[in-house]
Amino acid sequence: VLASAVCMDKLTLKRLFAKAGLPQVEFLAAGEPGWRDRCEAMGLPLWVKPSRLGSSVGITKVEAVADLDGAVELARRHDPRVIVEAHAEGREVECSLLGNEAAEASQPGEVVAKGDWYDYETKYREGGMDLIVPAPLEADRLERVRELAVRAFELSGCAGLARCDFFVLADGAVLVNEVNTMPGFTETSVYAKLWEASGLAYPSLCARLVELAAERH
């Protein structure tokens, strides 16, 4: 319960990661003292999001400071807690996780959205994105993604399954974005596809999840 709540609240999760020293984009809570000045210092574009929502609902890519208030207002229709994040120009990479006390990480995959960004329509429309597994990165970068995914999973107190999302920048820096404690299983979902590419077929994945649940119970 705690892990699910922490990971659902982007502000809380990112503060936890910051305390533990995990690399991530700059962020702030809309409305905190000096937040507008900090937004300008972070540069444009910025991403304004409801802190406790998923599937890219209520998110705005802000490309002009004048649009900041409208973006915050839109996010607050979904959640009074609003996070503003700096932009990361890089590959979007995801990694599936499986385990209780000790997590296993799948091969990381790159999500290539067929649109300006990975919004709701792109996520759930058939053919809205391509998944490249393994992600086209150097071996040490792939291992860095897997290492940080396990750290994020264990730091957040997760169990069973989760998917950890990253940005990998042109200079090779790997930034943790978020942890999804109940990743989708639709036809376009990434979680099972990453495990399949890692040698764990869907029926075996389902069996392993049942085994982990029984073990934890």
PDB file of N, CA and C in Angstrom, residues 8 12 14 19 22-23 30 35 40-41 43 56-57 68-69 84-85 87 105 124 138 160 195 201:
ATOM      1  N   MET A   8       2.561   6.615  -6.840  1.00  0.00           N
ATOM      2  CA  MET A   8       1.505   7.337  -7.531  1.00  0.00           C
ATOM      3  C   MET A   8       1.676   8.846  -7.392  1.00  0.00           C
ATOM      4  N   THR A  12       6.135  13.164  -4.108  1.00  0.00           N
ATOM      5  CA  THR A  12       6.693  12.370  -3.011  1.00  0.00           C
ATOM      6  C   THR A  12       7.793  11.443  -3.509  1.00  0.00           C
ATOM      7  N   LYS A  14       9.712  11.699  -6.211  1.00  0.00           N
ATOM      8  CA  LYS A  14      10.909  12.417  -6.638  1.00  0.00           C
ATOM      9  C   LYS A  14      11.672  12.988  -5.447  1.00  0.00           C
ATOM     10  N   LYS A  19      16.501  12.489  -2.068  1.00  0.00           N
ATOM     11  CA  LYS A  19      17.148  12.202  -0.786  1.00  0.00           C
ATOM     12  C   LYS A  19      18.158  11.067  -0.929  1.00  0.00           C
ATOM     13  N   LEU A  22      19.378   9.599  -6.381  1.00  0.00           N
ATOM     14  CA  LEU A  22      19.144   9.064  -7.721  1.00  0.00           C
ATOM     15  C   LEU A  22      19.074  10.218  -8.722  1.00  0.00           C
ATOM     16  N   PRO A  23      19.685  10.068  -9.890  1.00  0.00           N
ATOM     17  CA  PRO A  23      19.692  11.149 -10.882  1.00  0.00           C
ATOM     18  C   PRO A  23      18.308  11.318 -11.519  1.00  0.00           C
ATOM     19  N   ALA A  30       4.142  23.285  -7.840  1.00  0.00           N
ATOM     20  CA  ALA A  30       3.515  24.553  -8.197  1.00  0.00           C
ATOM     21  C   ALA A  30       2.891  25.169  -6.951  1.00  0.00           C
ATOM     22  N   TRP A  35       8.302  29.548  -6.661  1.00  0.00           N
ATOM     23  CA  TRP A  35       8.210  28.538  -7.717  1.00  0.00           C
ATOM     24  C   TRP A  35       8.277  29.128  -9.119  1.00  0.00           C
ATOM     25  N   GLU A  40      11.398  29.640 -14.296  1.00  0.00           N
ATOM     26  CA  GLU A  40      12.144  30.371 -15.323  1.00  0.00           C
ATOM     27  C   GLU A  40      13.601  29.923 -15.347  1.00  0.00           C
ATOM     28  N   ALA A  41      14.152  29.629 -14.160  1.00  0.00           N
ATOM     29  CA  ALA A  41      15.548  29.184 -14.085  1.00  0.00           C
ATOM     30  C   ALA A  41      15.731  27.795 -14.700  1.00  0.00           C
ATOM     31  N   GLY A  43      14.233  26.723 -17.282  1.00  0.00           N
ATOM     32  CA  GLY A  43      14.214  26.857 -18.730  1.00  0.00           C
ATOM     33  C   GLY A  43      12.996  26.214 -19.361  1.00  0.00           C
ATOM     34  N   SER A  56      -0.708   9.995 -18.638  1.00  0.00           N
ATOM     35  CA  SER A  56      -0.475  11.304 -19.271  1.00  0.00           C
ATOM     36  C   SER A  56      -1.710  12.194 -19.274  1.00  0.00           C
ATOM     37  N   VAL A  57      -2.673  11.938 -18.387  1.00  0.00           N
ATOM     38  CA  VAL A  57      -3.874  12.772 -18.293  1.00  0.00           C
ATOM     39  C   VAL A  57      -3.544  14.078 -17.574  1.00  0.00           C
ATOM     40  N   LEU A  68       2.101  29.183 -18.356  1.00  0.00           N
ATOM     41  CA  LEU A  68       2.303  28.392 -17.143  1.00  0.00           C
ATOM     42  C   LEU A  68       1.048  28.328 -16.274  1.00  0.00           C
ATOM     43  N   ASP A  69       0.406  29.470 -16.048  1.00  0.00           N
ATOM     44  CA  ASP A  69      -0.778  29.496 -15.180  1.00  0.00           C
ATOM     45  C   ASP A  69      -1.898  28.628 -15.731  1.00  0.00           C
ATOM     46  N   VAL A  84       5.871  20.511 -11.481  1.00  0.00           N
ATOM     47  CA  VAL A  84       6.470  21.086 -12.682  1.00  0.00           C
ATOM     48  C   VAL A  84       7.853  20.469 -12.838  1.00  0.00           C
ATOM     49  N   GLU A  85       8.112  19.919 -14.026  1.00  0.00           N
ATOM     50  CA  GLU A  85       9.379  19.238 -14.263  1.00  0.00           C
ATOM     51  C   GLU A  85      10.137  19.893 -15.408  1.00  0.00           C
ATOM     52  N   HIS A  87      12.508  19.832 -18.734  1.00  0.00           N
ATOM     53  CA  HIS A  87      12.494  18.985 -19.927  1.00  0.00           C
ATOM     54  C   HIS A  87      13.795  18.193 -20.017  1.00  0.00           C
ATOM     55  N   ALA A 105      15.583  -7.281 -13.217  1.00  0.00           N
ATOM     56  CA  ALA A 105      15.283  -6.274 -14.231  1.00  0.00           C
ATOM     57  C   ALA A 105      15.342  -6.891 -15.615  1.00  0.00           C
ATOM     58  N   TYR A 124      -2.310   4.484 -25.867  1.00  0.00           N
ATOM     59  CA  TYR A 124      -3.369   3.484 -25.933  1.00  0.00           C
ATOM     60  C   TYR A 124      -3.913   3.224 -27.335  1.00  0.00           C
ATOM     61  N   GLU A 138      24.711   1.794 -25.548  1.00  0.00           N
ATOM     62  CA  GLU A 138      25.922   1.032 -25.233  1.00  0.00           C
ATOM     63  C   GLU A 138      25.655   0.123 -24.034  1.00  0.00           C
ATOM     64  N   GLY A 160       6.413  -7.654  -6.195  1.00  0.00           N
ATOM     65  CA  GLY A 160       5.664  -8.252  -7.297  1.00  0.00           C
ATOM     66  C   GLY A 160       6.157  -7.746  -8.632  1.00  0.00           C
ATOM     67  N   TRP A 195       9.698  -8.372 -20.954  1.00  0.00           N
ATOM     68  CA  TRP A 195      10.058  -9.678 -20.399  1.00  0.00           C
ATOM     69  C   TRP A 195      10.138 -10.737 -21.490  1.00  0.00           C
ATOM     70  N   ALA A 201       8.435 -15.698 -21.475  1.00  0.00           N
ATOM     71  CA  ALA A 201       7.204 -15.607 -22.254  1.00  0.00           C
ATOM     72  C   ALA A 201       6.018 -15.254 -21.361  1.00  0.00           C
TER      73      ALA A 201
END
